[in-house]
PDB file of C-alpha atoms in Angstrom:
ATOM      1  CA  GLY N   1       0.000   0.000   0.000  1.00 85.00           C
ATOM      2  CA  ILE N   2       2.972   2.363   0.155  1.00 90.00           C
ATOM      3  CA  GLU N   3       2.515   3.320  -3.500  1.00 90.00           C
ATOM      4  CA  ARG N   4      -1.008   4.620  -2.846  1.00 94.00           C
ATOM      5  CA  LEU N   5       0.124   6.564   0.199  1.00 94.00           C
ATOM      6  CA  MET N   6       2.963   8.184  -1.711  1.00 95.00           C
ATOM      7  CA  GLU N   7       0.537   9.209  -4.459  1.00 94.00           C
ATOM      8  CA  ILE N   8      -1.461  11.319  -2.005  1.00 96.00           C
ATOM      9  CA  CYS N   9       1.394  12.806   0.038  1.00 95.00           C
ATOM     10  CA  HIS N  10       1.975  16.542  -0.124  1.00 96.00           C
ATOM     11  CA  LEU N  11       5.108  16.190   1.979  1.00 96.00           C
ATOM     12  CA  LEU N  12       7.249  13.144   1.281  1.00 97.00           C
ATOM     13  CA  VAL N  13      10.408  12.366   3.270  1.00 97.00           C
ATOM     14  CA  ALA N  14      12.261   9.195   2.292  1.00 97.00           C
ATOM     15  CA  SER N  15      15.563   7.736   3.373  1.00 96.00           C
ATOM     16  CA  GLY N  16      18.250   7.499   0.736  1.00 97.00           C
ATOM     17  CA  GLU N  17      18.137   3.718   0.984  1.00 97.00           C
ATOM     18  CA  PHE N  18      14.364   3.635   0.420  1.00 97.00           C
ATOM     19  CA  ALA N  19      14.631   6.078  -2.492  1.00 98.00           C
ATOM     20  CA  LYS N  20      17.372   3.977  -4.090  1.00 98.00           C
ATOM     21  CA  LYS N  21      15.455   0.702  -3.733  1.00 97.00           C
ATOM     22  CA  HIS N  22      12.111   2.163  -4.763  1.00 96.00           C
ATOM     23  CA  THR N  23      13.391   3.915  -7.884  1.00 97.00           C
ATOM     24  CA  GLY N  24      16.292   1.666  -8.866  1.00 98.00           C
ATOM     25  CA  ARG N  25      18.521   4.749  -9.032  1.00 98.00           C
ATOM     26  CA  ALA N  26      21.831   4.531  -7.171  1.00 97.00           C
ATOM     27  CA  ASP N  27      22.521   8.274  -7.225  1.00 98.00           C
ATOM     28  CA  PRO N  28      20.468  10.114  -4.552  1.00 98.00           C
ATOM     29  CA  ALA N  29      19.828  13.116  -6.827  1.00 98.00           C
ATOM     30  CA  ASP N  30      18.532  10.807  -9.550  1.00 98.00           C
ATOM     31  CA  ALA N  31      16.343   9.009  -7.018  1.00 98.00           C
ATOM     32  CA  LEU N  32      14.953  12.354  -5.802  1.00 98.00           C
ATOM     33  CA  SER N  33      14.142  13.340  -9.390  1.00 97.00           C
ATOM     34  CA  ALA N  34      12.457  10.002 -10.064  1.00 98.00           C
ATOM     35  CA  LEU N  35      10.341  10.252  -6.910  1.00 98.00           C
ATOM     36  CA  ARG N  36       9.401  13.853  -7.712  1.00 97.00           C
ATOM     37  CA  GLU N  37       8.411  12.977 -11.274  1.00 97.00           C
ATOM     38  CA  ARG N  38       6.382   9.935 -10.285  1.00 96.00           C
ATOM     39  CA  TYR N  39       4.552  11.182  -7.164  1.00 97.00           C
ATOM     40  CA  ARG N  40       4.650  14.970  -7.540  1.00 96.00           C
ATOM     41  CA  PRO N  41       4.584  15.904  -3.847  1.00 97.00           C
ATOM     42  CA  ASP N  42       4.648  19.590  -2.951  1.00 97.00           C
ATOM     43  CA  VAL N  43       7.792  18.961  -0.905  1.00 98.00           C
ATOM     44  CA  LEU N  44      10.195  16.042  -1.191  1.00 98.00           C
ATOM     45  CA  VAL N  45      13.211  15.209   0.968  1.00 98.00           C
ATOM     46  CA  VAL N  46      15.701  12.359   0.643  1.00 98.00           C
ATOM     47  CA  THR N  47      17.665  11.911   3.863  1.00 98.00           C
ATOM     48  CA  LEU N  48      21.270  10.712   3.684  1.00 97.00           C
ATOM     49  CA  GLY N  49      22.225  10.497   7.362  1.00 93.00           C
ATOM     50  CA  ALA N  50      25.705  11.829   8.064  1.00 91.00           C
ATOM     51  CA  ALA N  51      25.871  13.116   4.471  1.00 95.00           C
ATOM     52  CA  GLY N  52      22.914  15.487   4.982  1.00 96.00           C
ATOM     53  CA  GLY N  53      20.257  15.154   2.316  1.00 98.00           C
ATOM     54  CA  LEU N  54      18.382  16.590  -0.630  1.00 98.00           C
ATOM     55  CA  TRP N  55      15.162  18.581  -0.907  1.00 98.00           C
ATOM     56  CA  ALA N  56      12.821  19.683  -3.692  1.00 98.00           C
ATOM     57  CA  GLN N  57      10.001  22.236  -3.576  1.00 98.00           C
ATOM     58  CA  ALA N  58       8.208  24.370  -6.166  1.00 96.00           C
ATOM     59  CA  GLY N  59      10.592  23.579  -9.014  1.00 94.00           C
ATOM     60  CA  ARG N  60      13.686  24.205  -6.884  1.00 97.00           C
ATOM     61  CA  SER N  61      15.980  21.629  -5.334  1.00 97.00           C
ATOM     62  CA  GLY N  62      19.194  21.457  -3.404  1.00 98.00           C
ATOM     63  CA  GLY N  63      21.033  19.867  -0.541  1.00 97.00           C
ATOM     64  CA  TYR N  64      21.122  20.392   3.175  1.00 97.00           C
ATOM     65  CA  PRO N  65      24.058  19.674   5.480  1.00 94.00           C
ATOM     66  CA  ALA N  66      24.768  17.256   8.221  1.00 94.00           C
ATOM     67  CA  PHE N  67      26.527  18.855  11.172  1.00 95.00           C
ATOM     68  CA  ARG N  68      29.726  17.672  12.825  1.00 92.00           C
ATOM     69  CA  VAL N  69      28.988  16.582  16.362  1.00 95.00           C
ATOM     70  CA  PRO N  70      30.421  14.185  18.930  1.00 95.00           C
ATOM     71  CA  VAL N  71      27.960  11.296  18.609  1.00 96.00           C
ATOM     72  CA  VAL N  72      26.720   9.751  21.841  1.00 96.00           C
ATOM     73  CA  ASP N  73      23.486   8.038  20.710  1.00 96.00           C
ATOM     74  CA  THR N  74      21.735   8.045  17.332  1.00 95.00           C
ATOM     75  CA  THR N  75      18.519   6.532  18.697  1.00 95.00           C
ATOM     76  CA  GLY N  76      15.601   8.529  17.325  1.00 95.00           C
ATOM     77  CA  ALA N  77      17.659  10.852  15.122  1.00 95.00           C
ATOM     78  CA  GLY N  78      15.618  10.055  12.019  1.00 94.00           C
ATOM     79  CA  ASP N  79      12.327  10.385  13.864  1.00 95.00           C
ATOM     80  CA  VAL N  80      13.440  13.705  15.329  1.00 96.00           C
ATOM     81  CA  PHE N  81      14.399  14.945  11.853  1.00 97.00           C
ATOM     82  CA  HIS N  82      10.979  13.972  10.460  1.00 96.00           C
ATOM     83  CA  GLY N  83       9.056  15.614  13.281  1.00 96.00           C
ATOM     84  CA  ALA N  84      11.145  18.781  13.233  1.00 97.00           C
ATOM     85  CA  PHE N  85      10.926  19.062   9.449  1.00 98.00           C
ATOM     86  CA  ALA N  86       7.128  18.715   9.498  1.00 97.00           C
ATOM     87  CA  ARG N  87       6.854  21.291  12.275  1.00 97.00           C
ATOM     88  CA  PHE N  88       9.088  23.784  10.424  1.00 98.00           C
ATOM     89  CA  MET N  89       7.079  23.331   7.233  1.00 97.00           C
ATOM     90  CA  LEU N  90       3.880  24.009   9.210  1.00 97.00           C
ATOM     91  CA  ASP N  91       5.589  27.123  10.591  1.00 97.00           C
ATOM     92  CA  GLY N  92       5.911  28.322   6.991  1.00 97.00           C
ATOM     93  CA  LEU N  93       9.608  27.775   6.381  1.00 97.00           C
ATOM     94  CA  ALA N  94      10.724  26.858   2.869  1.00 98.00           C
ATOM     95  CA  ALA N  95      12.028  23.309   2.430  1.00 98.00           C
ATOM     96  CA  ASP N  96      15.692  24.343   2.296  1.00 97.00           C
ATOM     97  CA  LYS N  97      15.528  26.210   5.598  1.00 97.00           C
ATOM     98  CA  ALA N  98      13.301  23.576   7.243  1.00 98.00           C
ATOM     99  CA  ALA N  99      15.664  20.770   6.227  1.00 98.00           C
ATOM    100  CA  ARG N 100      18.742  22.589   7.496  1.00 97.00           C
ATOM    101  CA  LEU N 101      17.124  23.344  10.846  1.00 97.00           C
ATOM    102  CA  ALA N 102      15.712  19.811  11.166  1.00 97.00           C
ATOM    103  CA  SER N 103      19.210  18.496  10.460  1.00 97.00           C
ATOM    104  CA  ALA N 104      20.479  20.631  13.337  1.00 97.00           C
ATOM    105  CA  VAL N 105      17.800  19.181  15.623  1.00 97.00           C
ATOM    106  CA  ALA N 106      18.816  15.633  14.665  1.00 96.00           C
ATOM    107  CA  ALA N 107      22.524  16.391  15.109  1.00 96.00           C
ATOM    108  CA  LEU N 108      21.984  17.822  18.580  1.00 96.00           C
ATOM    109  CA  LYS N 109      19.878  14.806  19.505  1.00 97.00           C
ATOM    110  CA  CYS N 110      22.848  12.582  18.592  1.00 96.00           C
ATOM    111  CA  THR N 111      25.013  14.360  21.169  1.00 96.00           C
ATOM    112  CA  ARG N 112      22.744  13.180  23.978  1.00 96.00           C
ATOM    113  CA  PRO N 113      21.701   9.768  25.252  1.00 96.00           C
ATOM    114  CA  GLY N 114      18.166   8.517  24.854  1.00 92.00           C
ATOM    115  CA  GLY N 115      15.576   8.903  22.158  1.00 90.00           C
ATOM    116  CA  ARG N 116      13.021  11.294  23.571  1.00 91.00           C
ATOM    117  CA  ALA N 117      15.240  12.559  26.394  1.00 91.00           C
ATOM    118  CA  GLY N 118      17.864  13.727  23.895  1.00 92.00           C
ATOM    119  CA  ILE N 119      15.590  16.011  21.885  1.00 96.00           C
ATOM    120  CA  PRO N 120      16.838  19.621  21.989  1.00 96.00           C
ATOM    121  CA  THR N 121      14.678  22.695  22.414  1.00 95.00           C
ATOM    122  CA  LEU N 122      13.873  24.904  19.449  1.00 95.00           C
ATOM    123  CA  ALA N 123      16.096  27.653  20.836  1.00 96.00           C
ATOM    124  CA  GLU N 124      19.014  25.223  21.164  1.00 96.00           C
ATOM    125  CA  ALA N 125      18.517  24.009  17.598  1.00 95.00           C
ATOM    126  CA  ARG N 126      18.350  27.523  16.138  1.00 94.00           C
ATOM    127  CA  ALA N 127      21.489  28.636  17.979  1.00 95.00           C
ATOM    128  CA  PHE N 128      23.338  25.478  16.963  1.00 95.00           C
ATOM    129  CA  ALA N 129      22.317  25.807  13.279  1.00 92.00           C
ATOM    130  CA  GLU N 130      23.702  29.342  13.194  1.00 91.00           C
ATOM    131  CA  THR N 131      27.119  28.454  14.594  1.00 90.00           C
ATOM    132  CA  ALA N 132      27.831  24.766  13.919  1.00 84.00           C
ATOM    133  CA  ALA N 133      30.218  23.370  11.349  1.00 70.00           C
ATOM    134  CA  GLU N 134      28.687  21.432   8.482  1.00 71.00           C
ATOM    135  CA  GLN N 135      30.111  18.131   7.265  1.00 60.00           C
TER     136      GLN N 135
END
């Protein structure tokens, strides 16, 4: 049933591995293009973990960074990215800015133990995104 769900999504966030398997395209940018062409979501993101990721919105596309952090625990990092990205889109941010800030949230989470307990505040994430080094 995933095909039907993807057909009705306005916001589609897929892991790089899922995008590769689903489209048969090894290159993440090619996989993003194939997903965008086939499903036509308003916003599309392909996450690439420590390599950051790719986004597409309104005929524009680009990449977003991963941030260099001392990793303590990656539990929940993907979930935190998804939730933060959705929240930032609902706040009215464009996909490029939402993805960068969500990446900062996920990076900060990785510096702390625990899934839920490691989630940073919005203020922490904004401050970190402004000053942190990108990978």
